[in-house]
């Protein structure tokens, strides 16, 4: 029975729906966990420095392919550890610029996967917040200093904020305790709203983040619909479960003999905007008609 290594920088519980999506992709290719394929799971629990050791453990297990999920830091850890085992990544940054692949259509080497374009969507999410909060003057940005895409996200969002006269206030957090203090720092600095970066650790702590935003009455924009479903105000981005299904499908193809350098990096074709009307009401906000027309789903 072939073995797939599933590597993620966050925690198993909050990622259950994403793992299920990965399994659905595998099943489309005829592989069912426990029946004709085994999956070895390795979770870094937000401690990114554990990723190299976890990857080495999967290599010693002689896995047939490594699904390096959760963003660029996981993908780079797997790519650095092996040049022979196929690596399937989900990265929100630039897979070419970061050396994961030679090009989108012809990846080359042993890695391919999905690029979800999360860093480039920050300015769009800021635009949505401005429509909702016309007097927006200061926006906090929750970032993970251990994430490789943090600086790019800060630069892109900072430029967009300056162009419309808004001050960007980055607040770093790499642990549960630091997330709590980051909200306090944001409020103390006078932030009118919050943008949460697309970091897998934050996604795994979405319940905590959404609860803190409610406690501090801070309107927040998030990268994935999972946040809005958990009570977050609004989200905009590609469908994350789609990305996990895609690499599940790619894993099944590789198990059947496909080469990763022949599988192009998949790019999202649709982006979903979700607004939680209950949260908006609790914050005393009304959704402008124009913003409503651009919303794919409203949670009541």
PDB file of N, CA and C in Angstrom, residues 62-113:
ATOM      1  N   UNK A  62       9.623   6.595   4.102  1.00  0.00           N
ATOM      2  CA  UNK A  62       9.612   6.234   2.679  1.00  0.00           C
ATOM      3  C   UNK A  62       8.254   6.503   2.034  1.00  0.00           C
ATOM      4  N   UNK A  63       7.745   7.705   2.267  1.00  0.00           N
ATOM      5  CA  UNK A  63       6.473   8.068   1.653  1.00  0.00           C
ATOM      6  C   UNK A  63       6.654   8.242   0.145  1.00  0.00           C
ATOM      7  N   UNK A  64       5.563   8.028  -0.594  1.00  0.00           N
ATOM      8  CA  UNK A  64       5.605   8.141  -2.053  1.00  0.00           C
ATOM      9  C   UNK A  64       5.474   9.583  -2.510  1.00  0.00           C
ATOM     10  N   UNK A  65       4.824  10.417  -1.697  1.00  0.00           N
ATOM     11  CA  UNK A  65       4.620  11.825  -2.021  1.00  0.00           C
ATOM     12  C   UNK A  65       4.394  12.578  -0.716  1.00  0.00           C
ATOM     13  N   UNK A  66       4.792  13.848  -0.681  1.00  0.00           N
ATOM     14  CA  UNK A  66       4.570  14.683   0.495  1.00  0.00           C
ATOM     15  C   UNK A  66       3.613  15.800   0.118  1.00  0.00           C
ATOM     16  N   UNK A  67       2.470  15.875   0.804  1.00  0.00           N
ATOM     17  CA  UNK A  67       1.542  16.991   0.648  1.00  0.00           C
ATOM     18  C   UNK A  67       1.929  18.038   1.680  1.00  0.00           C
ATOM     19  N   UNK A  68       2.630  19.075   1.239  1.00  0.00           N
ATOM     20  CA  UNK A  68       3.144  20.112   2.138  1.00  0.00           C
ATOM     21  C   UNK A  68       2.138  21.255   2.172  1.00  0.00           C
ATOM     22  N   UNK A  69       1.242  21.217   3.153  1.00  0.00           N
ATOM     23  CA  UNK A  69       0.117  22.149   3.190  1.00  0.00           C
ATOM     24  C   UNK A  69       0.316  23.224   4.245  1.00  0.00           C
ATOM     25  N   UNK A  70      -0.448  24.300   4.093  1.00  0.00           N
ATOM     26  CA  UNK A  70      -0.405  25.338   5.110  1.00  0.00           C
ATOM     27  C   UNK A  70       0.393  26.564   4.729  1.00  0.00           C
ATOM     28  N   UNK A  71       0.920  26.615   3.511  1.00  0.00           N
ATOM     29  CA  UNK A  71       1.610  27.818   3.086  1.00  0.00           C
ATOM     30  C   UNK A  71       3.056  27.608   2.682  1.00  0.00           C
ATOM     31  N   UNK A  72       3.700  28.729   2.393  1.00  0.00           N
ATOM     32  CA  UNK A  72       5.043  28.708   1.825  1.00  0.00           C
ATOM     33  C   UNK A  72       6.074  28.075   2.744  1.00  0.00           C
ATOM     34  N   UNK A  73       5.997  28.343   4.050  1.00  0.00           N
ATOM     35  CA  UNK A  73       7.018  27.842   4.966  1.00  0.00           C
ATOM     36  C   UNK A  73       7.049  26.311   4.977  1.00  0.00           C
ATOM     37  N   UNK A  74       5.885  25.676   4.887  1.00  0.00           N
ATOM     38  CA  UNK A  74       5.819  24.217   4.846  1.00  0.00           C
ATOM     39  C   UNK A  74       6.357  23.696   3.526  1.00  0.00           C
ATOM     40  N   UNK A  75       5.978  24.366   2.446  1.00  0.00           N
ATOM     41  CA  UNK A  75       6.436  23.950   1.124  1.00  0.00           C
ATOM     42  C   UNK A  75       7.954  24.020   1.025  1.00  0.00           C
ATOM     43  N   UNK A  76       8.529  25.085   1.539  1.00  0.00           N
ATOM     44  CA  UNK A  76       9.983  25.230   1.449  1.00  0.00           C
ATOM     45  C   UNK A  76      10.702  24.220   2.340  1.00  0.00           C
ATOM     46  N   UNK A  77      10.133  23.887   3.467  1.00  0.00           N
ATOM     47  CA  UNK A  77      10.752  22.876   4.333  1.00  0.00           C
ATOM     48  C   UNK A  77      10.806  21.531   3.627  1.00  0.00           C
ATOM     49  N   UNK A  78       9.713  21.166   2.950  1.00  0.00           N
ATOM     50  CA  UNK A  78       9.683  19.885   2.239  1.00  0.00           C
ATOM     51  C   UNK A  78      10.596  19.909   1.028  1.00  0.00           C
ATOM     52  N   UNK A  79      10.594  21.014   0.285  1.00  0.00           N
ATOM     53  CA  UNK A  79      11.420  21.117  -0.921  1.00  0.00           C
ATOM     54  C   UNK A  79      12.904  21.076  -0.574  1.00  0.00           C
ATOM     55  N   UNK A  80      13.264  21.681   0.571  1.00  0.00           N
ATOM     56  CA  UNK A  80      14.670  21.694   0.984  1.00  0.00           C
ATOM     57  C   UNK A  80      15.145  20.327   1.439  1.00  0.00           C
ATOM     58  N   UNK A  81      14.209  19.484   1.887  1.00  0.00           N
ATOM     59  CA  UNK A  81      14.584  18.190   2.469  1.00  0.00           C
ATOM     60  C   UNK A  81      14.770  17.092   1.431  1.00  0.00           C
ATOM     61  N   UNK A  82      14.133  17.220   0.263  1.00  0.00           N
ATOM     62  CA  UNK A  82      14.219  16.157  -0.738  1.00  0.00           C
ATOM     63  C   UNK A  82      14.125  16.716  -2.148  1.00  0.00           C
ATOM     64  N   UNK A  83      14.923  16.133  -3.022  1.00  0.00           N
ATOM     65  CA  UNK A  83      14.852  16.496  -4.446  1.00  0.00           C
ATOM     66  C   UNK A  83      14.315  15.341  -5.272  1.00  0.00           C
ATOM     67  N   UNK A  84      13.927  14.266  -4.601  1.00  0.00           N
ATOM     68  CA  UNK A  84      13.456  13.077  -5.321  1.00  0.00           C
ATOM     69  C   UNK A  84      11.991  12.739  -5.037  1.00  0.00           C
ATOM     70  N   UNK A  85      11.556  12.882  -3.794  1.00  0.00           N
ATOM     71  CA  UNK A  85      10.162  12.584  -3.456  1.00  0.00           C
ATOM     72  C   UNK A  85       9.283  13.723  -3.974  1.00  0.00           C
ATOM     73  N   UNK A  86       8.215  13.442  -4.692  1.00  0.00           N
ATOM     74  CA  UNK A  86       7.312  14.499  -5.156  1.00  0.00           C
ATOM     75  C   UNK A  86       6.729  15.291  -3.984  1.00  0.00           C
ATOM     76  N   UNK A  87       6.706  16.604  -4.139  1.00  0.00           N
ATOM     77  CA  UNK A  87       6.169  17.504  -3.118  1.00  0.00           C
ATOM     78  C   UNK A  87       4.999  18.273  -3.729  1.00  0.00           C
ATOM     79  N   UNK A  88       3.848  18.218  -3.058  1.00  0.00           N
ATOM     80  CA  UNK A  88       2.664  18.952  -3.487  1.00  0.00           C
ATOM     81  C   UNK A  88       2.397  20.049  -2.460  1.00  0.00           C
ATOM     82  N   UNK A  89       2.373  21.286  -2.910  1.00  0.00           N
ATOM     83  CA  UNK A  89       2.258  22.403  -1.974  1.00  0.00           C
ATOM     84  C   UNK A  89       0.969  23.186  -2.186  1.00  0.00           C
ATOM     85  N   UNK A  90       0.583  23.900  -1.133  1.00  0.00           N
ATOM     86  CA  UNK A  90      -0.428  24.948  -1.213  1.00  0.00           C
ATOM     87  C   UNK A  90       0.257  26.205  -0.699  1.00  0.00           C
ATOM     88  N   UNK A  91       0.545  27.128  -1.594  1.00  0.00           N
ATOM     89  CA  UNK A  91       1.294  28.325  -1.234  1.00  0.00           C
ATOM     90  C   UNK A  91       0.514  29.555  -1.674  1.00  0.00           C
ATOM     91  N   UNK A  92       0.521  30.582  -0.863  1.00  0.00           N
ATOM     92  CA  UNK A  92      -0.206  31.793  -1.212  1.00  0.00           C
ATOM     93  C   UNK A  92       0.684  32.878  -1.750  1.00  0.00           C
ATOM     94  N   UNK A  93       1.951  32.607  -1.860  1.00  0.00           N
ATOM     95  CA  UNK A  93       2.896  33.632  -2.298  1.00  0.00           C
ATOM     96  C   UNK A  93       3.241  33.377  -3.753  1.00  0.00           C
ATOM     97  N   UNK A  94       4.483  33.553  -4.133  1.00  0.00           N
ATOM     98  CA  UNK A  94       4.936  33.413  -5.516  1.00  0.00           C
ATOM     99  C   UNK A  94       5.778  32.149  -5.622  1.00  0.00           C
ATOM    100  N   UNK A  95       5.233  31.028  -6.084  1.00  0.00           N
ATOM    101  CA  UNK A  95       5.997  29.773  -6.106  1.00  0.00           C
ATOM    102  C   UNK A  95       7.202  29.825  -7.039  1.00  0.00           C
ATOM    103  N   UNK A  96       7.161  30.670  -8.055  1.00  0.00           N
ATOM    104  CA  UNK A  96       8.315  30.799  -8.953  1.00  0.00           C
ATOM    105  C   UNK A  96       9.401  31.635  -8.283  1.00  0.00           C
ATOM    106  N   UNK A  97       9.016  32.799  -7.784  1.00  0.00           N
ATOM    107  CA  UNK A  97       9.975  33.687  -7.143  1.00  0.00           C
ATOM    108  C   UNK A  97      10.631  33.095  -5.914  1.00  0.00           C
ATOM    109  N   UNK A  98       9.919  32.205  -5.239  1.00  0.00           N
ATOM    110  CA  UNK A  98      10.457  31.594  -4.031  1.00  0.00           C
ATOM    111  C   UNK A  98      11.197  30.292  -4.302  1.00  0.00           C
ATOM    112  N   UNK A  99      11.351  29.939  -5.577  1.00  0.00           N
ATOM    113  CA  UNK A  99      12.161  28.777  -5.929  1.00  0.00           C
ATOM    114  C   UNK A  99      11.493  27.436  -5.798  1.00  0.00           C
ATOM    115  N   UNK A 100      10.169  27.413  -5.644  1.00  0.00           N
ATOM    116  CA  UNK A 100       9.482  26.125  -5.548  1.00  0.00           C
ATOM    117  C   UNK A 100       9.387  25.454  -6.913  1.00  0.00           C
ATOM    118  N   UNK A 101       9.137  26.255  -7.955  1.00  0.00           N
ATOM    119  CA  UNK A 101       8.996  25.728  -9.315  1.00  0.00           C
ATOM    120  C   UNK A 101       9.707  26.652 -10.289  1.00  0.00           C
ATOM    121  N   UNK A 102      10.017  26.103 -11.462  1.00  0.00           N
ATOM    122  CA  UNK A 102      10.659  26.910 -12.499  1.00  0.00           C
ATOM    123  C   UNK A 102       9.658  27.828 -13.184  1.00  0.00           C
ATOM    124  N   UNK A 103       8.440  27.339 -13.383  1.00  0.00           N
ATOM    125  CA  UNK A 103       7.375  28.151 -13.964  1.00  0.00           C
ATOM    126  C   UNK A 103       6.040  27.534 -13.574  1.00  0.00           C
ATOM    127  N   UNK A 104       4.967  28.295 -13.794  1.00  0.00           N
ATOM    128  CA  UNK A 104       3.638  27.813 -13.424  1.00  0.00           C
ATOM    129  C   UNK A 104       3.229  26.628 -14.288  1.00  0.00           C
ATOM    130  N   UNK A 105       3.420  26.741 -15.600  1.00  0.00           N
ATOM    131  CA  UNK A 105       2.975  25.686 -16.516  1.00  0.00           C
ATOM    132  C   UNK A 105       3.931  24.503 -16.586  1.00  0.00           C
ATOM    133  N   UNK A 106       5.211  24.751 -16.388  1.00  0.00           N
ATOM    134  CA  UNK A 106       6.218  23.689 -16.419  1.00  0.00           C
ATOM    135  C   UNK A 106       7.042  23.774 -15.144  1.00  0.00           C
ATOM    136  N   UNK A 107       6.551  23.163 -14.079  1.00  0.00           N
ATOM    137  CA  UNK A 107       7.189  23.340 -12.767  1.00  0.00           C
ATOM    138  C   UNK A 107       8.648  22.906 -12.712  1.00  0.00           C
ATOM    139  N   UNK A 108       8.992  21.803 -13.411  1.00  0.00           N
ATOM    140  CA  UNK A 108      10.349  21.287 -13.304  1.00  0.00           C
ATOM    141  C   UNK A 108      10.579  20.718 -11.907  1.00  0.00           C
ATOM    142  N   UNK A 109      11.626  19.973 -11.736  1.00  0.00           N
ATOM    143  CA  UNK A 109      11.959  19.458 -10.409  1.00  0.00           C
ATOM    144  C   UNK A 109      10.913  18.509  -9.863  1.00  0.00           C
ATOM    145  N   UNK A 110      10.805  18.483  -8.533  1.00  0.00           N
ATOM    146  CA  UNK A 110       9.948  17.490  -7.873  1.00  0.00           C
ATOM    147  C   UNK A 110       8.742  18.103  -7.185  1.00  0.00           C
ATOM    148  N   UNK A 111       8.448  19.392  -7.437  1.00  0.00           N
ATOM    149  CA  UNK A 111       7.348  20.055  -6.728  1.00  0.00           C
ATOM    150  C   UNK A 111       6.339  20.683  -7.680  1.00  0.00           C
ATOM    151  N   UNK A 112       5.094  20.636  -7.279  1.00  0.00           N
ATOM    152  CA  UNK A 112       4.011  21.362  -7.942  1.00  0.00           C
ATOM    153  C   UNK A 112       2.872  21.467  -6.932  1.00  0.00           C
ATOM    154  N   UNK A 113       1.773  22.087  -7.328  1.00  0.00           N
ATOM    155  CA  UNK A 113       0.672  22.209  -6.377  1.00  0.00           C
ATOM    156  C   UNK A 113      -0.282  23.313  -6.733  1.00  0.00           C
TER     157      UNK A 113
END
